[in-house]
PDB file of C-alpha atoms in Angstrom:
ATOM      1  CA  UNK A  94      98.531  78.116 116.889  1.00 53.00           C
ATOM      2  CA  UNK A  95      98.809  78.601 120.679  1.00 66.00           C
ATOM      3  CA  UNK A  96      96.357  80.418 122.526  1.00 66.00           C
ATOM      4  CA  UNK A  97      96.558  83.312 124.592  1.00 65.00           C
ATOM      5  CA  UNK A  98      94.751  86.160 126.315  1.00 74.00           C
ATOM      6  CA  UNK A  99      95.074  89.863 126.684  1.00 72.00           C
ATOM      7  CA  UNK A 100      93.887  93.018 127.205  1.00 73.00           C
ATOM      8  CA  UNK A 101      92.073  94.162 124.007  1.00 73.00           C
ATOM      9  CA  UNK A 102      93.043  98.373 124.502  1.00 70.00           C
ATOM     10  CA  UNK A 103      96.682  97.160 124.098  1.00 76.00           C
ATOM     11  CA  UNK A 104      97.449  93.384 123.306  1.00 72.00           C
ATOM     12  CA  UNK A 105     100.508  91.906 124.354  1.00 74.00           C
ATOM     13  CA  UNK A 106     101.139  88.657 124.619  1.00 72.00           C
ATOM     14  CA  UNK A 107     103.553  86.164 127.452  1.00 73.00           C
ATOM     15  CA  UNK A 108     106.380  88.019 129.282  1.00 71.00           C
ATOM     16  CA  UNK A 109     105.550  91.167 127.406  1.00 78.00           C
ATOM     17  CA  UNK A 110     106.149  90.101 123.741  1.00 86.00           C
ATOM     18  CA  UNK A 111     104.496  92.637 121.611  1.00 93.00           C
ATOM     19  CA  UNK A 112     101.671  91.938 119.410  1.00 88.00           C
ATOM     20  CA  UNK A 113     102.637  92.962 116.129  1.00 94.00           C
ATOM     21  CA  UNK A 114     106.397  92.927 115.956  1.00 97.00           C
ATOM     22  CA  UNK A 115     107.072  90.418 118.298  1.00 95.00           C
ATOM     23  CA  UNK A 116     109.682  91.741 120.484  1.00 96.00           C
ATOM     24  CA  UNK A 117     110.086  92.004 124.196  1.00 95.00           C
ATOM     25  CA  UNK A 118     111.768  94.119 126.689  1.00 95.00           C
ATOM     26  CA  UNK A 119     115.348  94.378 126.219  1.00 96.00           C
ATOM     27  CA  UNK A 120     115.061  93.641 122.493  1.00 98.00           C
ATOM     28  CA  UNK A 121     115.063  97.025 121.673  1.00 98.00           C
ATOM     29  CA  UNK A 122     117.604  99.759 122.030  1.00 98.00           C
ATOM     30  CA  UNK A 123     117.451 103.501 122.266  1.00 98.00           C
ATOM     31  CA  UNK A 124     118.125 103.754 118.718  1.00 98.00           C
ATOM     32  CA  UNK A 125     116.069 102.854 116.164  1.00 98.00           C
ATOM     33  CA  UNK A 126     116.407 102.705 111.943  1.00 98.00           C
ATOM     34  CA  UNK A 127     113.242 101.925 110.342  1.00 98.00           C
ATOM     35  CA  UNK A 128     113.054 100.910 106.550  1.00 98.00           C
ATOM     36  CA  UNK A 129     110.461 100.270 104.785  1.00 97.00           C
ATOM     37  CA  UNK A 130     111.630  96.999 103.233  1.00 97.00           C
ATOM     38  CA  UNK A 131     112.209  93.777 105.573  1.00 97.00           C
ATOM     39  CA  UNK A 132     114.947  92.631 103.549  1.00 96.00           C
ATOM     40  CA  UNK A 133     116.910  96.408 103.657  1.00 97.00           C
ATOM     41  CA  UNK A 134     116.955  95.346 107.641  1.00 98.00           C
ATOM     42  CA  UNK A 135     119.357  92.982 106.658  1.00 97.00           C
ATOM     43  CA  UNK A 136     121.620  95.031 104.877  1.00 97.00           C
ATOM     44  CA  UNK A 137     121.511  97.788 107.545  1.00 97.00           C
ATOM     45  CA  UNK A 138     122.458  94.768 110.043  1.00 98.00           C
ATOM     46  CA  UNK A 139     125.377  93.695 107.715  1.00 97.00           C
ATOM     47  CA  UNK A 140     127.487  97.437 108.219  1.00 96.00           C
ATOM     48  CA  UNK A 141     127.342  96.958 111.914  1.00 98.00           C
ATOM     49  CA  UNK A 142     130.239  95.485 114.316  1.00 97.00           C
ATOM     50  CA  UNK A 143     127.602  93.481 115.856  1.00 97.00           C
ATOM     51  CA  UNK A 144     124.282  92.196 114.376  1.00 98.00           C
ATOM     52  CA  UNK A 145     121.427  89.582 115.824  1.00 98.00           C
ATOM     53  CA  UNK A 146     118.012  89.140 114.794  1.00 98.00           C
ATOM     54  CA  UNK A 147     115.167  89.480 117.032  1.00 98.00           C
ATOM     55  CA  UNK A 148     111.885  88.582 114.779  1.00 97.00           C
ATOM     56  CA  UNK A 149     110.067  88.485 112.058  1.00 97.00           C
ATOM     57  CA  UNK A 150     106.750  89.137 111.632  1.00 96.00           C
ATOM     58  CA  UNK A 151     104.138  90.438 109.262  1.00 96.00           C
ATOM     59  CA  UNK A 152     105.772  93.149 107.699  1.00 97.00           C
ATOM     60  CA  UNK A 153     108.242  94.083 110.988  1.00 98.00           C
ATOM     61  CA  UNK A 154     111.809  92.144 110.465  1.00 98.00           C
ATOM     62  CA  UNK A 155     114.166  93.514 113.498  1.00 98.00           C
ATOM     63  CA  UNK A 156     117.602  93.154 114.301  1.00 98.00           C
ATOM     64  CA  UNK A 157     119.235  94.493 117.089  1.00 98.00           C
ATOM     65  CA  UNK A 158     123.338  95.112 117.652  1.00 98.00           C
ATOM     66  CA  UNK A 159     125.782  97.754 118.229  1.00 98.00           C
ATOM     67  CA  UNK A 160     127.312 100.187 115.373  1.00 98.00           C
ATOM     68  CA  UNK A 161     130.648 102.014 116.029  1.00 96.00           C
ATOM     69  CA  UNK A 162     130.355 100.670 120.136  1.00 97.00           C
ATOM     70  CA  UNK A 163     126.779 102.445 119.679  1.00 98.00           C
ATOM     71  CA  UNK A 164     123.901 100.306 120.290  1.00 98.00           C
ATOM     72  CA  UNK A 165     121.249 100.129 117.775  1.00 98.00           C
ATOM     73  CA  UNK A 166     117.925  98.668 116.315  1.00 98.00           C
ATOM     74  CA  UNK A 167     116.618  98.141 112.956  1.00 98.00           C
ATOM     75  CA  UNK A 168     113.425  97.042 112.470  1.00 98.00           C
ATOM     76  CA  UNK A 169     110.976  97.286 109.172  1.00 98.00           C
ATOM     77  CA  UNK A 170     107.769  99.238 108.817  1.00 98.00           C
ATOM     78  CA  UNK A 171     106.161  97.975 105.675  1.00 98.00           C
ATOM     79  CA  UNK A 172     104.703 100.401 103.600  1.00 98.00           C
ATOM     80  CA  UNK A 173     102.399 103.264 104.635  1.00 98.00           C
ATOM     81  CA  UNK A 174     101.218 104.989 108.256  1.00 98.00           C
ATOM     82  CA  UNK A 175      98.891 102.516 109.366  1.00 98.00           C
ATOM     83  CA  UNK A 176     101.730  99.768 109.895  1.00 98.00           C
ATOM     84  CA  UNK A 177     105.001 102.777 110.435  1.00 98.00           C
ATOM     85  CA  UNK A 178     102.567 103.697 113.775  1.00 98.00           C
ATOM     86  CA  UNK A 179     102.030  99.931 115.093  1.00 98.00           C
ATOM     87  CA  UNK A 180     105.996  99.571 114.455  1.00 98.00           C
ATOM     88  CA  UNK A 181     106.529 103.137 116.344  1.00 98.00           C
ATOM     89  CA  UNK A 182     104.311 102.497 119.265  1.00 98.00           C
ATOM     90  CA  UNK A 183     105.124  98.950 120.165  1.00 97.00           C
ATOM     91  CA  UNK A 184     108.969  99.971 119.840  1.00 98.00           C
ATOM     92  CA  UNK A 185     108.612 103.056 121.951  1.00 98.00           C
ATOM     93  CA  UNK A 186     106.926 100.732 124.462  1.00 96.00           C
ATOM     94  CA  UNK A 187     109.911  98.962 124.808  1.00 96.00           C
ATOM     95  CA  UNK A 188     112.175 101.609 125.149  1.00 97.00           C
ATOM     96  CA  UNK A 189     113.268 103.156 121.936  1.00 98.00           C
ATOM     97  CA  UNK A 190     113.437 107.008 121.620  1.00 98.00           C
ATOM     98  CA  UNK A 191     114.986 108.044 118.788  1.00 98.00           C
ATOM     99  CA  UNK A 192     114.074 107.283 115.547  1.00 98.00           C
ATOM    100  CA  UNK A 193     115.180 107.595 111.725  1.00 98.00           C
ATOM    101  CA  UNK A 194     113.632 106.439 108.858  1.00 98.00           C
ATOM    102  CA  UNK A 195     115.669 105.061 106.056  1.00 98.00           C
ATOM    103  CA  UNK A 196     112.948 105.387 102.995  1.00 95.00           C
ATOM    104  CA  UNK A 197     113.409 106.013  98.996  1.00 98.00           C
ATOM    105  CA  UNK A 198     111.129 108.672  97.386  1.00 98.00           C
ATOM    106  CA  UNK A 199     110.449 110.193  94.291  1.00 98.00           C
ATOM    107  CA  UNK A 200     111.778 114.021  93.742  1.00 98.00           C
ATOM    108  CA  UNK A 201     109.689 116.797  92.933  1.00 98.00           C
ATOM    109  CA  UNK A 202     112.666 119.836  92.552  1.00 97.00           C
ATOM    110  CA  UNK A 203     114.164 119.586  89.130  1.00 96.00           C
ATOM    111  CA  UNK A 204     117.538 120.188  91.102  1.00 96.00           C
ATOM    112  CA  UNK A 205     117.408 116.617  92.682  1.00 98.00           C
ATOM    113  CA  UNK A 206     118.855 113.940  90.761  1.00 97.00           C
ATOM    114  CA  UNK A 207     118.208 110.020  91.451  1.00 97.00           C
ATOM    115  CA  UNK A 208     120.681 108.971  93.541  1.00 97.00           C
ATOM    116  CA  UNK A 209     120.508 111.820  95.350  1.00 98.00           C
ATOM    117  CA  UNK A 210     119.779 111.358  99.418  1.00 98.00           C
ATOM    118  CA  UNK A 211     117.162 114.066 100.877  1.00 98.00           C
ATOM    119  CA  UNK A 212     116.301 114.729 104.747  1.00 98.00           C
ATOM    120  CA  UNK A 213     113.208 115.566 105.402  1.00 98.00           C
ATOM    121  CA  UNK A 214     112.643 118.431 108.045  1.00 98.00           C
ATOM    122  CA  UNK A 215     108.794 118.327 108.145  1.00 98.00           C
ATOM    123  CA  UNK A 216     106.527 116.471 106.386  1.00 98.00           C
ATOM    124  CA  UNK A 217     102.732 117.580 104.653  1.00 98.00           C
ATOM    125  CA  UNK A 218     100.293 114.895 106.525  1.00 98.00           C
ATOM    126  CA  UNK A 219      98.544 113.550 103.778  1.00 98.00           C
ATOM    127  CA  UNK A 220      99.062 109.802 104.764  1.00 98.00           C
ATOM    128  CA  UNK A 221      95.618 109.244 105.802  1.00 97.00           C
ATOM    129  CA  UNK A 222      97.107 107.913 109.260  1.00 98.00           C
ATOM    130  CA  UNK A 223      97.919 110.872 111.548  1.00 98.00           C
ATOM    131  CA  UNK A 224      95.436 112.197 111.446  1.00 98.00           C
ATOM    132  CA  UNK A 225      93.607 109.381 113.525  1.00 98.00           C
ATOM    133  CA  UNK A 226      96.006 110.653 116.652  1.00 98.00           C
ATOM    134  CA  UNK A 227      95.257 114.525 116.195  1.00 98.00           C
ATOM    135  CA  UNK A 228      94.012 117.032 114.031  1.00 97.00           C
ATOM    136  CA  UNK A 229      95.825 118.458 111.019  1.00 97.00           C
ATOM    137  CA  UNK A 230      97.089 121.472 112.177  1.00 98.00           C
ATOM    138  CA  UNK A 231      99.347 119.836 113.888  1.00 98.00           C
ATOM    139  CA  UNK A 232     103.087 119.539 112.715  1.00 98.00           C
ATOM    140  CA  UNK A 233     104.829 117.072 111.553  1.00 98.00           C
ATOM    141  CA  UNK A 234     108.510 118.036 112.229  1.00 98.00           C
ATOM    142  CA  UNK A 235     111.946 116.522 112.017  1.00 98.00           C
ATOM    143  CA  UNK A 236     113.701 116.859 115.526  1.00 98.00           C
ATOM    144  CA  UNK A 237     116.547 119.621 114.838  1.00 98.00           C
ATOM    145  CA  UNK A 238     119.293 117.057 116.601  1.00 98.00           C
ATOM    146  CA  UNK A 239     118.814 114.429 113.983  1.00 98.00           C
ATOM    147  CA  UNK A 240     118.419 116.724 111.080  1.00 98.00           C
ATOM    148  CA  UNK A 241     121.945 118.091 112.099  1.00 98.00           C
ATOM    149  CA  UNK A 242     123.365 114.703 112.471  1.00 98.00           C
ATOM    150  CA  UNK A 243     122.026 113.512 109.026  1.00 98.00           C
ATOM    151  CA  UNK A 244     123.639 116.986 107.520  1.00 98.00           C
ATOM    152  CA  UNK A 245     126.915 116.286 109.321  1.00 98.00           C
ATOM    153  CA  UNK A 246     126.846 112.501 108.027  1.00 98.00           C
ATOM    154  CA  UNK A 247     126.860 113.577 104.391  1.00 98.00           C
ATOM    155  CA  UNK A 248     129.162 116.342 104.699  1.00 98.00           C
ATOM    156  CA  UNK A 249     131.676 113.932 106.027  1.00 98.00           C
ATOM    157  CA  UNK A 250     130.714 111.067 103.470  1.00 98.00           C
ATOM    158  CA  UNK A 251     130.284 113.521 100.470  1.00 98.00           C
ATOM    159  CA  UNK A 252     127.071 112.486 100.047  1.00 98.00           C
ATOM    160  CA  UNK A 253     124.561 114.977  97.520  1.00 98.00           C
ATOM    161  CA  UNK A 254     122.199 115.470  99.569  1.00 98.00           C
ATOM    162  CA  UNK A 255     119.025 118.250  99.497  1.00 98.00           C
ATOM    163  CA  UNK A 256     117.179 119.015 103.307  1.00 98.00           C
ATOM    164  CA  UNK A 257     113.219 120.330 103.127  1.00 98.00           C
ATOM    165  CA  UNK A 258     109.920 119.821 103.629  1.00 98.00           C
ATOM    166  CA  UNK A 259     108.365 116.186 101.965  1.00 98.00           C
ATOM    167  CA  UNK A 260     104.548 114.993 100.886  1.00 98.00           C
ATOM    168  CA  UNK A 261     103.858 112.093 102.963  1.00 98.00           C
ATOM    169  CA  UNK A 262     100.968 110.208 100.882  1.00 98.00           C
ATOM    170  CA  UNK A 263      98.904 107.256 101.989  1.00 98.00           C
ATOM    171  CA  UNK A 264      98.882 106.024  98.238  1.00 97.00           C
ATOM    172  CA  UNK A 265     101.622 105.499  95.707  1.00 97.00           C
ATOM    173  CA  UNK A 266      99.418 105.471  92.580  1.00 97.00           C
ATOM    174  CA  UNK A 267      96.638 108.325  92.405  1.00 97.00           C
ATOM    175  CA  UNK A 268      97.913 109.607  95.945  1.00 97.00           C
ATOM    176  CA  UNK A 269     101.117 110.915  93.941  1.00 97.00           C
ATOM    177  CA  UNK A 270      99.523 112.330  91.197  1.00 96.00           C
ATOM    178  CA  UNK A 271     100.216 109.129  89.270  1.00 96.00           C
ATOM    179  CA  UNK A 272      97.333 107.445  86.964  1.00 96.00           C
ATOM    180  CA  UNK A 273      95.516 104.240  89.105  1.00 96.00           C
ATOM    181  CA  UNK A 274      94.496 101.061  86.971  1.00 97.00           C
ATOM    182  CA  UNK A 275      93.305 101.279  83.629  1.00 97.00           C
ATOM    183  CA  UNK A 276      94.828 105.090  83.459  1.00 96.00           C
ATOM    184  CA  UNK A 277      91.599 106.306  86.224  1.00 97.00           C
ATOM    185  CA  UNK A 278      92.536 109.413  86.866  1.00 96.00           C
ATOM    186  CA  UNK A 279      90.916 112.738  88.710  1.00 95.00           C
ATOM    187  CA  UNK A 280      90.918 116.588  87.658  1.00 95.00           C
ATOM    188  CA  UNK A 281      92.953 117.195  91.461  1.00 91.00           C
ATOM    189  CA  UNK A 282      96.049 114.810  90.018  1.00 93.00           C
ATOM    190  CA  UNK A 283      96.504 117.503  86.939  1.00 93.00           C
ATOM    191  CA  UNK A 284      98.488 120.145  88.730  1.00 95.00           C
ATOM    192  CA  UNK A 285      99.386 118.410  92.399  1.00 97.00           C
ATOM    193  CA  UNK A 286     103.021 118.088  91.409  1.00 97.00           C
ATOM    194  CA  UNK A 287     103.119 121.617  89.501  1.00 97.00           C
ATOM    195  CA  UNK A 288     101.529 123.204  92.630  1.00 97.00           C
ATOM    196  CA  UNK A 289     104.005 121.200  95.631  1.00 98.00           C
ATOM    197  CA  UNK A 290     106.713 122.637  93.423  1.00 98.00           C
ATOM    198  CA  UNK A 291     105.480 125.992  93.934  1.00 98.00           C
ATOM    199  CA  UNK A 292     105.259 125.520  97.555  1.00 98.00           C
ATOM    200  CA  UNK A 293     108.929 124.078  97.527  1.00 98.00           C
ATOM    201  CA  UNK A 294     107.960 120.372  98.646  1.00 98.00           C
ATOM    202  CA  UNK A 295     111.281 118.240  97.805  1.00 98.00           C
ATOM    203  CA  UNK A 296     109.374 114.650  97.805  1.00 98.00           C
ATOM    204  CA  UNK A 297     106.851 112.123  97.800  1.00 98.00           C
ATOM    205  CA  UNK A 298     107.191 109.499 100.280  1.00 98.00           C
ATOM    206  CA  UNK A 299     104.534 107.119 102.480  1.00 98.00           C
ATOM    207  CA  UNK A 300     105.618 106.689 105.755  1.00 98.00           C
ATOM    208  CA  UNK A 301     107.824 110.337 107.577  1.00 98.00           C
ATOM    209  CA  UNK A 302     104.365 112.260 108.200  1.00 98.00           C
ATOM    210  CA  UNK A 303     103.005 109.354 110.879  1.00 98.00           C
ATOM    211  CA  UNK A 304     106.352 108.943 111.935  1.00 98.00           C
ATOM    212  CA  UNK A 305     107.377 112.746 113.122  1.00 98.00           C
ATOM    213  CA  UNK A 306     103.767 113.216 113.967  1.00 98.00           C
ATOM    214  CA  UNK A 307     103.828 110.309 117.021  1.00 98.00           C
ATOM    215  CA  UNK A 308     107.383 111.498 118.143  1.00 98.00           C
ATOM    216  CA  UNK A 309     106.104 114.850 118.339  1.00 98.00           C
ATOM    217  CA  UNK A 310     103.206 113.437 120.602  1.00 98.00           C
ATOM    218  CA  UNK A 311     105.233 111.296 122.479  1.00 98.00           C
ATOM    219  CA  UNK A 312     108.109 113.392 123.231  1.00 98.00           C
ATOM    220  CA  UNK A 313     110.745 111.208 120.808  1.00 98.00           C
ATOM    221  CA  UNK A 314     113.170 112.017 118.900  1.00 98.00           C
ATOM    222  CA  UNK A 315     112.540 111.305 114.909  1.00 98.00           C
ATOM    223  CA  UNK A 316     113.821 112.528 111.600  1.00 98.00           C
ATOM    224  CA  UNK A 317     114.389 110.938 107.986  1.00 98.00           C
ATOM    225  CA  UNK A 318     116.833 110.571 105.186  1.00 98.00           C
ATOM    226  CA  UNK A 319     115.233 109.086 101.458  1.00 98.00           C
ATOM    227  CA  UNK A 320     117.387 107.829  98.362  1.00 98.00           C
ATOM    228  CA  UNK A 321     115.468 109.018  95.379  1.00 98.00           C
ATOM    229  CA  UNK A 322     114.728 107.065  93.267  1.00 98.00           C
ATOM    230  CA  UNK A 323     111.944 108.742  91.181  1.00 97.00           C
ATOM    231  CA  UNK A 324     112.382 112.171  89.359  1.00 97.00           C
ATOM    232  CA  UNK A 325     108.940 113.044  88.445  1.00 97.00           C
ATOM    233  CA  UNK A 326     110.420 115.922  86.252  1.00 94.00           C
ATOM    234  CA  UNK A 327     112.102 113.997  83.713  1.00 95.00           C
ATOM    235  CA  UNK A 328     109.739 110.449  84.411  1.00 96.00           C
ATOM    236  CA  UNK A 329     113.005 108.750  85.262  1.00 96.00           C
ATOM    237  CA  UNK A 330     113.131 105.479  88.083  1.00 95.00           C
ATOM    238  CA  UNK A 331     116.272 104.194  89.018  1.00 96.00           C
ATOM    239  CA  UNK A 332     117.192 102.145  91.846  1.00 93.00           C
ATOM    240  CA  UNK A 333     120.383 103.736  93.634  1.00 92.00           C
ATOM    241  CA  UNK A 334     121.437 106.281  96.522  1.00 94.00           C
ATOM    242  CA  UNK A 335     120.007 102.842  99.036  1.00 96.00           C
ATOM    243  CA  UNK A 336     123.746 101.809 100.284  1.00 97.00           C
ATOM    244  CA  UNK A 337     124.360 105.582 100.331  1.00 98.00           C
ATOM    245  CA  UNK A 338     121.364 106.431 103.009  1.00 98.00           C
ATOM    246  CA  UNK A 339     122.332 103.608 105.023  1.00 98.00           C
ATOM    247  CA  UNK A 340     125.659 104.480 105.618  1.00 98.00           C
ATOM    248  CA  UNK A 341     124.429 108.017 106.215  1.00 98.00           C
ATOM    249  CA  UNK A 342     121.411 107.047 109.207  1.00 98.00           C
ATOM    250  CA  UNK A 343     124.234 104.875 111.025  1.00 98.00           C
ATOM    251  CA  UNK A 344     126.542 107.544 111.001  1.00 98.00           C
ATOM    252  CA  UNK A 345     123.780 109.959 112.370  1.00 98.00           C
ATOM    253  CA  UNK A 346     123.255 107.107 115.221  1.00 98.00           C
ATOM    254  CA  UNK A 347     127.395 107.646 116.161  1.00 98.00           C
ATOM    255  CA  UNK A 348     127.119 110.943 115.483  1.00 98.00           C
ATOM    256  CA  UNK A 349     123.659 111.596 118.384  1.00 98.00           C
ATOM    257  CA  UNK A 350     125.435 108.809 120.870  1.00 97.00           C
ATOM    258  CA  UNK A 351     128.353 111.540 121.065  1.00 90.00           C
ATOM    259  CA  UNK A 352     130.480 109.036 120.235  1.00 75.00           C
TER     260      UNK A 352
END
């Protein structure tokens, strides 16, 4: 491995390269999708008119090209806040502004079906990273634009699709009421579904609460559409809606170009 030096408050290595997802200036356009999953990064790359990959690294897999003349950025989070805010600040140093994430989820509202798509238009900050950047009482909010360019995406792909508030959680197991290994469980998991319902939280998901929270401090642009996957209601997992919120976060990208 070749050695180099850096500042330690912000590393960055030769000609700008950043640390963690290896990209430099003019890697990176205004646009950004941001999966979870490397490998999704590939499909999202595959519906463009042009696609070329910039790195891989760790958990952050980026491709960069245009979509509908537009041009555009996908790169991979991993899973969680702690990795969604290296991704978010090291792309934002390099340029990007605007940013949706393209995440599954598990449903909460016995209305919401898997397969279904939901955009989130504020999230509940319980994923454990946030909060390092500023206190709780803070908002974590979709930016209206993006919200109304997801809406208008589904409309005009007649996608079912659900908009509200989502439970960002820094765990999947016990952090979404779920039983941890050898069925540990706490009296708090009992009623934490029962009493989002009542509040009219749509979702669990892991990454949308860092990621609005950051744009909101940075003065960026970010919202989020999620495939469900998970009905909690009826203890149901099924793997579909992914292709469907794809399709929908490129055609909010055309859509916020003006295009």
């Amino acid at each position: 491995m070749k050695i180099w030096e850096s500042d330690a408050e912000r590393p960055v290595m030769q000609e700008n390269l950043q640390y963690h997802i290896q990209c430099r200036q003019g890697d990176i356009n205004k646009f950004v999708l941001l999966p979870g999953d490397p490998e999704r990064v590939d499909t999202i790359a595959a519906a463009w008119d042009e696609a070329k990959f910039i790195a891989s690294n760790r958990e952050f897999r980026t491709f960069s090209g245009k979509y509908s003349g537009v041009p555009i950025t996908a790169c991979s989070t991993g899973i969680g806040g702690p990795s969604a805010a290296i991704a978010l600040e090291e792309l934002a140093s390099l340029g990007a502004d605007t940013f949706i994430r393209i995440g599954t989820c598990g449903a909460l509202d016995p209305k919401i079906n898997c397969g279904d798509l939901i955009i989130c238009s504020g999230a509940m900050r319980q994923d454990g990273t946030s909060e390092d950047y500023i206190d709780l009482s803070y908002p974590a909010v979709a930016n209206y634009e993006i919200v109304a360019a997801l809406i208008e995406a589904c409309r005009k792909h007649k996608k079912i699709f659900h908009v509200g508030i989502s439970c960002t959680t820094a765990s999947f197991h016990c952090g979404q009421a779920r039983k941890g290994f050898n069925n540990f469980t706490q009296s708090k998991f009992e009623n934490k579904i029962q009493d989002l319902q009542h509040a009219g939280v749509l979702n669990f998901e892991m990454e949308a609460a860092t990621i609005l929270t950051l744009a909101g401090l940075y003065n960026l642009r970010a919202g989020a559409v999620f495939a469900v996957v998970a009905d909690r209601n009826k203890n149901k997992f099924m793997y579909s809606g992914i292709e469907d919120s794809i399709i929908i976060a490129n055609e909010a990208v055309k859509i916020l170009s003006g295009k």
